Coordinates of N, CA and C in Angstrom, one line a residue:
A27 N 105.6 74.9 43.3 CA 105.4 73.7 42.5 C 106.4 73.8 41.3
H28 N 106.4 74.9 40.7 CA 107.3 75.1 39.5 C 108.7 74.8 39.8
E29 N 109.2 75.4 40.9 CA 110.6 75.1 41.3 C 110.9 73.7 41.6
S30 N 109.9 73.0 42.2 CA 110.1 71.6 42.5 C 110.2 70.8 41.2
R31 N 109.4 71.1 40.3 CA 109.4 70.4 39.0 C 110.8 70.6 38.3
L32 N 111.3 71.8 38.3 CA 112.6 72.1 37.7 C 113.7 71.4 38.5
L33 N 113.6 71.4 39.8 CA 114.6 70.7 40.6 C 114.6 69.2 40.4
E34 N 113.4 68.6 40.2 CA 113.4 67.2 39.9 C 113.9 66.8 38.6
R35 N 113.7 67.7 37.6 CA 114.2 67.6 36.3 C 115.8 67.7 36.3
L36 N 116.3 68.6 37.0 CA 117.7 68.8 37.1 C 118.3 67.5 37.8
L37 N 117.8 67.1 38.9 CA 118.4 66.0 39.6 C 118.3 64.7 38.8
D38 N 117.2 64.5 38.1 CA 117.1 63.3 37.2 C 118.1 63.4 36.1
G39 N 118.3 64.6 35.5 CA 119.3 64.7 34.4 C 120.7 64.5 34.9
L40 N 121.0 65.0 36.1 CA 122.4 64.9 36.6 C 122.6 63.4 37.0
A41 N 121.6 62.7 37.5 CA 121.8 61.3 37.9 C 122.2 60.4 36.7
G42 N 121.8 60.8 35.5 CA 122.2 60.0 34.4 C 123.6 60.3 33.8
L43 N 124.3 61.1 34.5 CA 125.7 61.5 34.0 C 126.7 60.9 35.0
P44 N 127.4 59.8 34.6 CA 128.3 59.1 35.5 C 129.4 60.0 36.1
E45 N 129.9 61.0 35.4 CA 131.0 61.9 35.8 C 130.5 63.0 36.8
V46 N 129.2 63.0 37.1 CA 128.6 64.0 38.0 C 128.4 63.5 39.3
T47 N 128.9 64.2 40.4 CA 128.6 63.8 41.8 C 127.7 64.9 42.4
V48 N 126.5 64.6 42.8 CA 125.6 65.5 43.5 C 125.8 65.2 45.0
Y49 N 125.9 66.4 45.7 CA 126.1 66.3 47.1 C 124.8 66.6 47.9
G50 N 124.6 66.0 49.0 CA 123.4 66.2 49.8 C 122.3 65.3 49.3
H51 N 121.2 65.4 50.1 CA 120.0 64.5 49.8 C 119.3 65.0 48.6
Q52 N 118.6 64.1 48.0 CA 117.9 64.5 46.7 C 116.4 64.2 46.7
R53 N 115.9 64.3 47.9 CA 114.4 64.1 48.1 C 113.7 65.5 47.8
V54 N 113.1 65.6 46.6 CA 112.7 66.9 46.1 C 111.6 67.6 47.1
P55 N 110.6 66.8 47.7 CA 109.8 67.6 48.5 C 110.4 68.2 49.8
D56 N 111.6 67.7 50.2 CA 112.3 68.1 51.4 C 113.4 69.1 51.1
K57 N 113.6 69.5 49.8 CA 114.8 70.2 49.4 C 114.6 71.6 48.9
T58 N 115.4 72.5 49.2 CA 115.3 73.8 48.5 C 115.9 73.6 47.1
P59 N 115.6 74.5 46.2 CA 116.0 74.3 44.8 C 117.5 74.7 44.7
V60 N 118.4 74.2 45.5 CA 119.8 74.5 45.4 C 120.5 73.1 45.3
V61 N 121.4 73.0 44.3 CA 122.0 71.7 44.1 C 123.5 72.0 44.0
S62 N 124.3 71.2 44.9 CA 125.7 71.3 44.8 C 126.2 70.0 44.1
F63 N 127.1 70.2 43.2 CA 127.6 69.1 42.4 C 129.0 69.4 41.8
T64 N 129.7 68.4 41.5 CA 131.0 68.5 40.7 C 131.0 67.6 39.6
V65 N 131.8 67.9 38.6 CA 131.9 67.1 37.4 C 133.4 66.7 37.3
A66 N 133.6 65.4 37.3 CA 135.0 64.9 37.2 C 135.8 65.4 36.1
G67 N 137.0 65.9 36.3 CA 137.9 66.4 35.3 C 137.6 67.8 34.9
H68 N 136.7 68.5 35.6 CA 136.4 69.9 35.2 C 136.6 70.8 36.4
E69 N 137.3 71.9 36.2 CA 137.5 72.9 37.2 C 136.1 73.6 37.4
P70 N 135.6 73.7 38.6 CA 134.3 74.3 38.9 C 134.2 75.7 38.3
K71 N 135.2 76.6 38.4 CA 135.0 77.9 37.9 C 134.9 78.0 36.4
V72 N 135.7 77.2 35.7 CA 135.6 77.1 34.3 C 134.3 76.5 33.8
L73 N 133.9 75.4 34.5 CA 132.6 74.8 34.2 C 131.4 75.8 34.3
G74 N 131.5 76.5 35.4 CA 130.4 77.4 35.7 C 130.3 78.5 34.7
A75 N 131.4 79.0 34.2 CA 131.5 80.1 33.2 C 131.0 79.5 31.9
R76 N 131.4 78.3 31.6 CA 130.9 77.7 30.3 C 129.4 77.5 30.3
L77 N 128.9 76.9 31.4 CA 127.4 76.7 31.5 C 126.7 78.0 31.3
F78 N 127.2 79.1 31.9 CA 126.5 80.4 31.7 C 126.7 80.9 30.3
D79 N 127.9 80.9 29.7 CA 128.2 81.4 28.5 C 127.4 80.7 27.3
E80 N 127.4 79.4 27.4 CA 126.8 78.6 26.3 C 125.3 78.3 26.5
F81 N 124.9 78.2 27.8 CA 123.5 77.7 28.0 C 122.7 78.7 28.9
E82 N 123.3 79.8 29.3 CA 122.6 80.8 30.2 C 122.1 80.2 31.5
I83 N 122.9 79.2 32.0 CA 122.6 78.6 33.3 C 123.4 79.4 34.3
A84 N 122.6 80.0 35.2 CA 123.3 80.8 36.3 C 123.6 79.9 37.5
L85 N 124.8 80.0 37.9 CA 125.3 79.2 39.1 C 126.4 79.9 39.7
R86 N 126.8 79.4 40.9 CA 128.0 79.9 41.6 C 129.0 78.7 41.7
A87 N 130.2 79.1 41.4 CA 131.2 78.0 41.5 C 132.3 78.5 42.5
G88 N 132.8 77.6 43.3 CA 133.9 77.9 44.2 C 133.5 77.9 45.6
F89 N 134.4 78.4 46.5 CA 134.2 78.2 47.9 C 133.1 79.1 48.6
H90 N 133.1 80.3 48.2 CA 132.2 81.3 48.8 C 132.4 81.4 50.2
C91 N 131.4 81.2 51.1 CA 131.7 81.4 52.5 C 131.7 80.0 53.2
A92 N 131.9 78.9 52.5 CA 131.8 77.6 53.2 C 133.0 76.7 52.9
P93 N 134.3 77.2 53.2 CA 135.4 76.3 52.9 C 135.4 75.1 53.8
M94 N 134.9 75.2 55.0 CA 134.9 74.0 55.9 C 133.9 73.0 55.3
A95 N 132.8 73.4 54.7 CA 131.9 72.4 54.1 C 132.6 71.7 53.0
H96 N 133.4 72.4 52.2 CA 134.1 71.8 51.1 C 135.1 70.8 51.6
E97 N 135.8 71.2 52.7 CA 136.8 70.3 53.3 C 136.0 69.0 53.7
A98 N 134.9 69.1 54.4 CA 134.1 68.0 54.9 C 133.7 67.0 53.8
I99 N 133.4 67.5 52.6 CA 132.9 66.6 51.6 C 134.0 66.3 50.5
G100 N 135.2 66.8 50.8 CA 136.3 66.4 50.0 C 136.4 67.1 48.6
T101 N 135.8 68.4 48.6 CA 136.0 69.1 47.4 C 136.8 70.3 47.5
I102 N 137.7 70.3 48.5 CA 138.6 71.5 48.7 C 139.6 71.5 47.6
E103 N 139.9 72.7 47.1 CA 140.8 72.8 46.0 C 142.2 72.9 46.5

């Protein structure tokens, strides 16, 4: 329940930012607490480091093991 509340708060906050694109469905009851998003004009690795350094928000930025998924949604570097 706690993770669902945090997920809903995150998705609501991101929805209010026009430069943010959230990928995948956003139905909280049907979703694991993992959110894929990009921010227009910001390099994912740089943004990820800044979010951690300034706000202690832990995230992963980059391809990892899913380059084909990035190609499919148009986020290939």
